[in-house]
């Protein structure tokens, strides 16, 4: 299938009455960085999102609120002269994989999440820090006590509903040592599995799962496969401790449900539909759409992401496909096929930031896609977030 140019997609979407753009954040509208606290977002992009009101939602594994939340980036971009809550300038949509819902005024909720789950999550960052302080000295003995504490503080992301350990800072200390990078990945997976076991011991055995980013899809038990480091591609950089059901595929249907409710006054999947009550399987999600959403209510969907992977199996007889954006992009594409409408998938090159990622620069998509990949990218953005933001701003002026 031929790909579109950015101008062709711009012309196709301009003036559409029923449009919903569903967009990831990190690596798409801002560069990937080793320390999330150093991220920045452009004021012009925030203002473009406001102009796209009713036609745009975020779908991210990051979070809206907290010191590491995207809301802080919005506030810094706007400065003290504007009040995003009052003026409706926060980024609307789902965060933490789909369990953190926010409107443009910053009104936040966690549909389907219990008090016991929130309490356990609140204690996790301290447990993550303790686990790293115990395990890291054996792997990186050259770090002084002060350096170790500083790296651990950077690595543990104390977000509200998806506490995360991010290895980017540690990887920068062993940039050319793939063996050590893989050892760090194995250590991280072991630590996070231990925390899952701890949740089960506290009566929350079915409450959480581990999201590996980027990953190589799921194994036979449904667990996300870690992507081992290799030369030129560090592979999996972080693991998030997430609430069960918080997958972007289910989040896409929540956003669809809310979009249609806002336009028609009725939510086709029910007013209380959320990712924790949604089906988890691809086909079940499509079937639910077909049963509940009439064709005339279905918006044209545009999915925008950056984290998609494909790696040959060790035996060389197939592919391990994953990435945190693959699932929702694939679902969005397949909904378009079922409803016979031109849903579009946009892939942004996030390799230009501080994190080693496969690049779109040579158009081969090595490490991202493969010749048998069912996911088709309608538009590639090799210029990264800068190119995408410029394109998005153009679209906002036309619609």
GROMACS .gro file of C-alpha atoms in nm:
model
  399
    1UNK     CA    1   0.000   0.000   0.000
    2UNK     CA    2   0.143   0.340  -0.094
    3UNK     CA    3   0.215   0.591   0.181
    4UNK     CA    4   0.084   0.945   0.193
    5UNK     CA    5   0.285   1.264   0.206
    6UNK     CA    6   0.225   1.501   0.496
    7UNK     CA    7   0.048   1.745   0.262
    8UNK     CA    8  -0.178   1.471   0.127
    9UNK     CA    9  -0.290   1.371   0.475
   10UNK     CA   10  -0.333   1.735   0.569
   11UNK     CA   11  -0.564   1.787   0.273
   12UNK     CA   12  -0.754   1.465   0.346
   13UNK     CA   13  -0.830   1.563   0.707
   14UNK     CA   14  -0.894   1.934   0.657
   15UNK     CA   15  -1.259   2.017   0.707
   16UNK     CA   16  -1.368   1.670   0.823
   17UNK     CA   17  -1.675   1.707   1.041
   18UNK     CA   18  -1.627   1.391   1.249
   19UNK     CA   19  -1.256   1.343   1.320
   20UNK     CA   20  -1.069   1.205   1.622
   21UNK     CA   21  -0.690   1.217   1.644
   22UNK     CA   22  -0.554   0.983   1.913
   23UNK     CA   23  -0.194   1.066   1.994
   24UNK     CA   24   0.089   0.940   2.212
   25UNK     CA   25   0.307   1.209   2.374
   26UNK     CA   26   0.673   1.123   2.450
   27UNK     CA   27   0.867   1.092   2.125
   28UNK     CA   28   0.573   1.232   1.926
   29UNK     CA   29   0.516   1.595   2.028
   30UNK     CA   30   0.834   1.617   2.236
   31UNK     CA   31   1.178   1.456   2.222
   32UNK     CA   32   1.258   1.145   2.422
   33UNK     CA   33   1.494   1.232   2.708
   34UNK     CA   34   1.678   1.035   2.974
   35UNK     CA   35   1.525   1.234   3.259
   36UNK     CA   36   1.151   1.303   3.217
   37UNK     CA   37   1.184   1.610   3.440
   38UNK     CA   38   1.381   1.781   3.161
   39UNK     CA   39   1.108   1.738   2.898
   40UNK     CA   40   0.967   2.045   2.728
   41UNK     CA   41   0.659   2.105   2.517
   42UNK     CA   42   0.596   2.397   2.280
   43UNK     CA   43   0.340   2.662   2.364
   44UNK     CA   44   0.233   2.668   1.998
   45UNK     CA   45   0.154   2.296   2.018
   46UNK     CA   46  -0.055   2.339   2.335
   47UNK     CA   47  -0.252   2.616   2.166
   48UNK     CA   48  -0.302   2.400   1.855
   49UNK     CA   49  -0.446   2.122   2.074
   50UNK     CA   50  -0.698   2.372   2.213
   51UNK     CA   51  -0.803   2.466   1.858
   52UNK     CA   52  -0.862   2.095   1.790
   53UNK     CA   53  -1.110   2.067   2.078
   54UNK     CA   54  -1.350   1.779   2.024
   55UNK     CA   55  -1.126   1.622   1.761
   56UNK     CA   56  -0.817   1.533   1.965
   57UNK     CA   57  -0.726   1.311   2.263
   58UNK     CA   58  -0.399   1.192   2.410
   59UNK     CA   59  -0.341   0.824   2.485
   60UNK     CA   60  -0.021   0.783   2.681
   61UNK     CA   61   0.149   0.556   2.931
   62UNK     CA   62   0.279   0.867   3.106
   63UNK     CA   63   0.064   1.065   3.347
   64UNK     CA   64  -0.119   1.396   3.349
   65UNK     CA   65  -0.058   1.500   3.710
   66UNK     CA   66   0.228   1.503   3.962
   67UNK     CA   67   0.571   1.661   3.942
   68UNK     CA   68   0.655   1.442   3.641
   69UNK     CA   69   0.315   1.488   3.477
   70UNK     CA   70   0.255   1.648   3.140
   71UNK     CA   71   0.041   1.915   3.308
   72UNK     CA   72   0.360   2.066   3.452
   73UNK     CA   73   0.504   2.089   3.100
   74UNK     CA   74   0.191   2.267   2.978
   75UNK     CA   75   0.210   2.516   3.266
   76UNK     CA   76   0.576   2.594   3.199
   77UNK     CA   77   0.512   2.634   2.825
   78UNK     CA   78   0.231   2.884   2.886
   79UNK     CA   79   0.408   3.081   3.158
   80UNK     CA   80   0.236   3.283   3.427
   81UNK     CA   81   0.021   3.487   3.189
   82UNK     CA   82  -0.230   3.208   3.120
   83UNK     CA   83  -0.429   2.970   3.340
   84UNK     CA   84  -0.469   2.634   3.161
   85UNK     CA   85  -0.737   2.510   3.400
   86UNK     CA   86  -0.954   2.816   3.353
   87UNK     CA   87  -0.885   2.849   2.980
   88UNK     CA   88  -0.910   2.478   2.892
   89UNK     CA   89  -0.549   2.439   2.777
   90UNK     CA   90  -0.450   2.110   2.940
   91UNK     CA   91  -0.413   1.810   2.707
   92UNK     CA   92  -0.736   1.607   2.720
   93UNK     CA   93  -0.748   1.229   2.713
   94UNK     CA   94  -0.619   0.918   2.884
   95UNK     CA   95  -0.289   0.870   3.067
   96UNK     CA   96  -0.129   0.581   3.259
   97UNK     CA   97  -0.233   0.348   2.977
   98UNK     CA   98  -0.599   0.443   3.014
   99UNK     CA   99  -0.683   0.466   3.387
  100UNK     CA  100  -0.619   0.840   3.430
  101UNK     CA  101  -0.881   1.052   3.255
  102UNK     CA  102  -0.852   1.429   3.215
  103UNK     CA  103  -1.044   1.701   3.034
  104UNK     CA  104  -0.894   2.021   2.897
  105UNK     CA  105  -0.960   2.203   3.227
  106UNK     CA  106  -0.744   1.956   3.418
  107UNK     CA  107  -1.034   1.779   3.590
  108UNK     CA  108  -0.895   1.434   3.673
  109UNK     CA  109  -1.046   1.095   3.757
  110UNK     CA  110  -0.940   0.729   3.780
  111UNK     CA  111  -1.240   0.526   3.659
  112UNK     CA  112  -1.259   0.174   3.800
  113UNK     CA  113  -0.961   0.207   4.039
  114UNK     CA  114  -1.005   0.104   4.405
  115UNK     CA  115  -0.871   0.273   4.718
  116UNK     CA  116  -0.668  -0.038   4.806
  117UNK     CA  117  -0.497  -0.027   4.465
  118UNK     CA  118  -0.415   0.343   4.502
  119UNK     CA  119  -0.269   0.282   4.849
  120UNK     CA  120  -0.042   0.002   4.724
  121UNK     CA  121   0.076   0.216   4.431
  122UNK     CA  122   0.157   0.507   4.664
  123UNK     CA  123   0.406   0.289   4.854
  124UNK     CA  124   0.575   0.144   4.546
  125UNK     CA  125   0.834   0.415   4.467
  126UNK     CA  126   1.004   0.365   4.807
  127UNK     CA  127   1.007  -0.011   4.751
  128UNK     CA  128   1.153   0.039   4.403
  129UNK     CA  129   1.430   0.261   4.542
  130UNK     CA  130   1.515   0.006   4.810
  131UNK     CA  131   1.527  -0.274   4.553
  132UNK     CA  132   1.762  -0.081   4.325
  133UNK     CA  133   1.991   0.021   4.611
  134UNK     CA  134   2.019  -0.345   4.706
  135UNK     CA  135   2.085  -0.479   4.353
  136UNK     CA  136   2.287  -0.213   4.172
  137UNK     CA  137   2.618  -0.225   4.367
  138UNK     CA  138   2.690  -0.576   4.236
  139UNK     CA  139   2.637  -0.464   3.877
  140UNK     CA  140   2.800  -0.119   3.896
  141UNK     CA  141   3.057  -0.137   4.180
  142UNK     CA  142   3.236   0.178   4.061
  143UNK     CA  143   2.948   0.401   4.173
  144UNK     CA  144   3.006   0.578   4.503
  145UNK     CA  145   2.728   0.579   4.761
  146UNK     CA  146   2.634   0.935   4.666
  147UNK     CA  147   2.638   0.857   4.293
  148UNK     CA  148   2.430   0.544   4.348
  149UNK     CA  149   2.164   0.737   4.538
  150UNK     CA  150   2.153   1.004   4.267
  151UNK     CA  151   2.109   0.746   3.989
  152UNK     CA  152   1.839   0.562   4.180
  153UNK     CA  153   1.652   0.887   4.240
  154UNK     CA  154   1.658   0.956   3.866
  155UNK     CA  155   1.558   0.600   3.776
  156UNK     CA  156   1.247   0.574   3.995
  157UNK     CA  157   0.956   0.772   3.852
  158UNK     CA  158   0.712   0.825   4.138
  159UNK     CA  159   0.401   0.868   3.927
  160UNK     CA  160   0.061   0.826   4.091
  161UNK     CA  161  -0.091   0.526   3.913
  162UNK     CA  162   0.198   0.381   3.711
  163UNK     CA  163   0.522   0.393   3.916
  164UNK     CA  164   0.813   0.325   3.683
  165UNK     CA  165   1.181   0.240   3.683
  166UNK     CA  166   1.363   0.399   3.390
  167UNK     CA  167   1.713   0.276   3.299
  168UNK     CA  168   1.814   0.559   3.064
  169UNK     CA  169   2.041   0.733   3.315
  170UNK     CA  170   2.216   0.407   3.403
  171UNK     CA  171   2.247   0.312   3.035
  172UNK     CA  172   2.428   0.641   2.970
  173UNK     CA  173   2.698   0.527   3.213
  174UNK     CA  174   2.760   0.208   3.014
  175UNK     CA  175   2.679   0.329   2.664
  176UNK     CA  176   2.909   0.083   2.482
  177UNK     CA  177   2.868  -0.213   2.718
  178UNK     CA  178   2.580  -0.419   2.580
  179UNK     CA  179   2.649  -0.701   2.826
  180UNK     CA  180   2.603  -0.470   3.125
  181UNK     CA  181   2.294  -0.312   2.969
  182UNK     CA  182   2.138  -0.657   2.938
  183UNK     CA  183   2.232  -0.737   3.298
  184UNK     CA  184   2.059  -0.416   3.410
  185UNK     CA  185   1.749  -0.513   3.213
  186UNK     CA  186   1.743  -0.859   3.375
  187UNK     CA  187   1.786  -0.703   3.720
  188UNK     CA  188   1.499  -0.465   3.656
  189UNK     CA  189   1.266  -0.741   3.539
  190UNK     CA  190   1.349  -0.951   3.845
  191UNK     CA  191   1.280  -0.658   4.080
  192UNK     CA  192   0.947  -0.573   3.920
  193UNK     CA  193   0.835  -0.938   3.923
  194UNK     CA  194   0.914  -0.942   4.294
  195UNK     CA  195   0.689  -0.639   4.347
  196UNK     CA  196   0.408  -0.814   4.157
  197UNK     CA  197   0.444  -1.107   4.394
  198UNK     CA  198   0.428  -0.866   4.688
  199UNK     CA  199   0.098  -0.725   4.553
  200UNK     CA  200  -0.044  -1.077   4.536
  201UNK     CA  201   0.059  -1.139   4.898
  202UNK     CA  202  -0.137  -0.826   4.996
  203UNK     CA  203  -0.454  -0.951   4.827
  204UNK     CA  204  -0.410  -0.773   4.493
  205UNK     CA  205  -0.308  -1.068   4.276
  206UNK     CA  206  -0.514  -0.964   3.973
  207UNK     CA  207  -0.479  -0.588   4.008
  208UNK     CA  208  -0.155  -0.513   3.822
  209UNK     CA  209   0.070  -0.603   3.531
  210UNK     CA  210   0.413  -0.498   3.403
  211UNK     CA  211   0.440  -0.281   3.093
  212UNK     CA  212   0.782  -0.311   2.929
  213UNK     CA  213   0.884  -0.025   2.699
  214UNK     CA  214   0.969  -0.088   2.427
  215UNK     CA  215   0.881  -0.456   2.414
  216UNK     CA  216   0.866  -0.750   2.174
  217UNK     CA  217   0.498  -0.828   2.217
  218UNK     CA  218   0.351  -1.079   2.460
  219UNK     CA  219   0.450  -1.438   2.534
  220UNK     CA  220   0.213  -1.735   2.565
  221UNK     CA  221   0.119  -1.629   2.920
  222UNK     CA  222   0.034  -1.275   2.812
  223UNK     CA  223   0.346  -1.117   2.966
  224UNK     CA  224   0.525  -0.849   2.766
  225UNK     CA  225   0.863  -0.963   2.634
  226UNK     CA  226   1.167  -0.756   2.721
  227UNK     CA  227   1.364  -0.629   2.422
  228UNK     CA  228   1.734  -0.706   2.493
  229UNK     CA  229   1.993  -0.435   2.435
  230UNK     CA  230   2.207  -0.461   2.124
  231UNK     CA  231   2.458  -0.241   1.946
  232UNK     CA  232   2.285   0.084   1.843
  233UNK     CA  233   1.956   0.001   2.017
  234UNK     CA  234   1.934  -0.021   2.396
  235UNK     CA  235   1.601  -0.204   2.370
  236UNK     CA  236   1.376  -0.195   2.677
  237UNK     CA  237   1.450   0.116   2.882
  238UNK     CA  238   1.180   0.106   3.147
  239UNK     CA  239   0.915  -0.105   3.313
  240UNK     CA  240   0.592   0.044   3.445
  241UNK     CA  241   0.389  -0.110   3.725
  242UNK     CA  242   0.041  -0.066   3.583
  243UNK     CA  243  -0.318  -0.137   3.676
  244UNK     CA  244  -0.471  -0.440   3.508
  245UNK     CA  245  -0.671  -0.330   3.206
  246UNK     CA  246  -0.458  -0.021   3.144
  247UNK     CA  247  -0.370  -0.101   2.785
  248UNK     CA  248  -0.395   0.151   2.505
  249UNK     CA  249  -0.618  -0.073   2.293
  250UNK     CA  250  -0.893  -0.056   2.556
  251UNK     CA  251  -0.819   0.313   2.602
  252UNK     CA  252  -0.894   0.373   2.235
  253UNK     CA  253  -1.249   0.246   2.285
  254UNK     CA  254  -1.295   0.462   2.595
  255UNK     CA  255  -1.196   0.767   2.391
  256UNK     CA  256  -1.427   0.663   2.107
  257UNK     CA  257  -1.716   0.619   2.352
  258UNK     CA  258  -1.660   0.964   2.502
  259UNK     CA  259  -1.618   1.129   2.161
  260UNK     CA  260  -1.951   0.990   2.036
  261UNK     CA  261  -2.125   1.080   2.364
  262UNK     CA  262  -2.008   1.440   2.331
  263UNK     CA  263  -2.143   1.459   1.975
  264UNK     CA  264  -2.471   1.270   2.015
  265UNK     CA  265  -2.556   1.296   2.383
  266UNK     CA  266  -2.542   0.919   2.431
  267UNK     CA  267  -2.247   0.692   2.508
  268UNK     CA  268  -2.286   0.379   2.292
  269UNK     CA  269  -2.077   0.166   2.529
  270UNK     CA  270  -2.240   0.308   2.842
  271UNK     CA  271  -2.163   0.606   3.065
  272UNK     CA  272  -1.942   0.401   3.300
  273UNK     CA  273  -1.739   0.217   3.034
  274UNK     CA  274  -1.366   0.220   3.121
  275UNK     CA  275  -1.048   0.023   3.050
  276UNK     CA  276  -1.096  -0.196   3.356
  277UNK     CA  277  -1.433  -0.321   3.235
  278UNK     CA  278  -1.337  -0.334   2.865
  279UNK     CA  279  -1.237  -0.653   2.682
  280UNK     CA  280  -0.862  -0.706   2.658
  281UNK     CA  281  -0.838  -0.898   2.332
  282UNK     CA  282  -0.808  -0.734   1.991
  283UNK     CA  283  -1.094  -0.920   1.826
  284UNK     CA  284  -1.325  -0.873   2.123
  285UNK     CA  285  -1.268  -0.496   2.112
  286UNK     CA  286  -1.351  -0.486   1.741
  287UNK     CA  287  -1.663  -0.697   1.795
  288UNK     CA  288  -1.777  -0.463   2.072
  289UNK     CA  289  -1.742  -0.168   1.835
  290UNK     CA  290  -1.944  -0.341   1.565
  291UNK     CA  291  -2.220  -0.436   1.810
  292UNK     CA  292  -2.256  -0.094   1.973
  293UNK     CA  293  -2.138   0.182   1.737
  294UNK     CA  294  -2.335   0.256   1.419
  295UNK     CA  295  -2.131   0.345   1.112
  296UNK     CA  296  -2.280   0.695   1.095
  297UNK     CA  297  -2.146   0.772   1.444
  298UNK     CA  298  -1.793   0.637   1.391
  299UNK     CA  299  -1.540   0.919   1.346
  300UNK     CA  300  -1.248   0.903   1.106
  301UNK     CA  301  -0.961   0.801   1.333
  302UNK     CA  302  -0.597   0.906   1.308
  303UNK     CA  303  -0.350   0.729   1.538
  304UNK     CA  304  -0.010   0.887   1.606
  305UNK     CA  305   0.271   0.703   1.784
  306UNK     CA  306   0.644   0.635   1.785
  307UNK     CA  307   0.702   0.309   1.974
  308UNK     CA  308   0.656   0.010   1.742
  309UNK     CA  309   0.899  -0.282   1.722
  310UNK     CA  310   0.962  -0.592   1.513
  311UNK     CA  311   1.255  -0.828   1.560
  312UNK     CA  312   1.327  -1.167   1.398
  313UNK     CA  313   1.282  -1.469   1.622
  314UNK     CA  314   1.597  -1.648   1.733
  315UNK     CA  315   1.508  -1.933   1.496
  316UNK     CA  316   1.464  -1.692   1.206
  317UNK     CA  317   1.122  -1.830   1.119
  318UNK     CA  318   0.904  -1.538   1.225
  319UNK     CA  319   0.884  -1.201   1.400
  320UNK     CA  320   0.840  -1.075   1.754
  321UNK     CA  321   0.626  -0.764   1.721
  322UNK     CA  322   0.552  -0.520   2.000
  323UNK     CA  323   0.594  -0.163   2.117
  324UNK     CA  324   0.359   0.034   2.341
  325UNK     CA  325   0.185   0.200   2.045
  326UNK     CA  326   0.144  -0.104   1.821
  327UNK     CA  327  -0.173  -0.239   1.982
  328UNK     CA  328  -0.383   0.075   1.962
  329UNK     CA  329  -0.256   0.162   1.613
  330UNK     CA  330  -0.340  -0.187   1.490
  331UNK     CA  331  -0.687  -0.170   1.645
  332UNK     CA  332  -0.748   0.173   1.494
  333UNK     CA  333  -0.641   0.043   1.151
  334UNK     CA  334  -0.864  -0.265   1.176
  335UNK     CA  335  -1.165  -0.060   1.289
  336UNK     CA  336  -1.120   0.140   0.970
  337UNK     CA  337  -1.127  -0.181   0.765
  338UNK     CA  338  -1.443  -0.307   0.938
  339UNK     CA  339  -1.621   0.028   0.899
  340UNK     CA  340  -1.487   0.081   0.545
  341UNK     CA  341  -1.337   0.420   0.617
  342UNK     CA  342  -0.983   0.559   0.577
  343UNK     CA  343  -0.845   0.554   0.930
  344UNK     CA  344  -0.481   0.663   0.922
  345UNK     CA  345  -0.168   0.559   1.112
  346UNK     CA  346   0.118   0.807   1.157
  347UNK     CA  347   0.461   0.699   1.284
  348UNK     CA  348   0.697   0.964   1.425
  349UNK     CA  349   1.074   0.904   1.441
  350UNK     CA  350   1.181   0.937   1.806
  351UNK     CA  351   1.544   0.834   1.748
  352UNK     CA  352   1.668   1.194   1.746
  353UNK     CA  353   1.630   1.239   2.122
  354UNK     CA  354   1.860   1.123   2.402
  355UNK     CA  355   1.749   0.757   2.384
  356UNK     CA  356   1.885   0.510   2.128
  357UNK     CA  357   1.598   0.400   1.903
  358UNK     CA  358   1.574   0.258   1.549
  359UNK     CA  359   1.551   0.539   1.294
  360UNK     CA  360   1.322   0.611   0.999
  361UNK     CA  361   1.599   0.798   0.818
  362UNK     CA  362   1.677   0.524   0.564
  363UNK     CA  363   1.311   0.420   0.517
  364UNK     CA  364   1.393   0.051   0.585
  365UNK     CA  365   1.203   0.038   0.919
  366UNK     CA  366   1.459  -0.212   1.054
  367UNK     CA  367   1.371  -0.294   1.414
  368UNK     CA  368   1.033  -0.125   1.370
  369UNK     CA  369   0.844  -0.327   1.110
  370UNK     CA  370   0.898  -0.622   0.876
  371UNK     CA  371   0.786  -0.737   0.529
  372UNK     CA  372   0.498  -0.942   0.676
  373UNK     CA  373   0.382  -0.680   0.927
  374UNK     CA  374   0.001  -0.638   0.925
  375UNK     CA  375   0.038  -0.284   1.061
  376UNK     CA  376   0.062  -0.032   0.777
  377UNK     CA  377   0.197   0.319   0.832
  378UNK     CA  378   0.013   0.571   0.617
  379UNK     CA  379   0.259   0.850   0.694
  380UNK     CA  380   0.616   0.847   0.825
  381UNK     CA  381   0.757   1.151   1.004
  382UNK     CA  382   1.138   1.107   0.980
  383UNK     CA  383   1.186   1.462   1.110
  384UNK     CA  384   1.063   1.353   1.452
  385UNK     CA  385   0.856   1.563   1.695
  386UNK     CA  386   0.962   1.890   1.532
  387UNK     CA  387   0.816   1.780   1.197
  388UNK     CA  388   0.502   1.638   1.356
  389UNK     CA  389   0.430   1.948   1.568
  390UNK     CA  390   0.467   2.175   1.264
  391UNK     CA  391   0.227   1.951   1.069
  392UNK     CA  392  -0.022   1.937   1.357
  393UNK     CA  393  -0.023   2.314   1.388
  394UNK     CA  394  -0.106   2.341   1.017
  395UNK     CA  395  -0.395   2.100   1.062
  396UNK     CA  396  -0.528   2.299   1.359
  397UNK     CA  397  -0.547   2.614   1.148
  398UNK     CA  398  -0.748   2.434   0.880
  399UNK     CA  399  -1.012   2.256   1.087
   0.00000   0.00000   0.00000
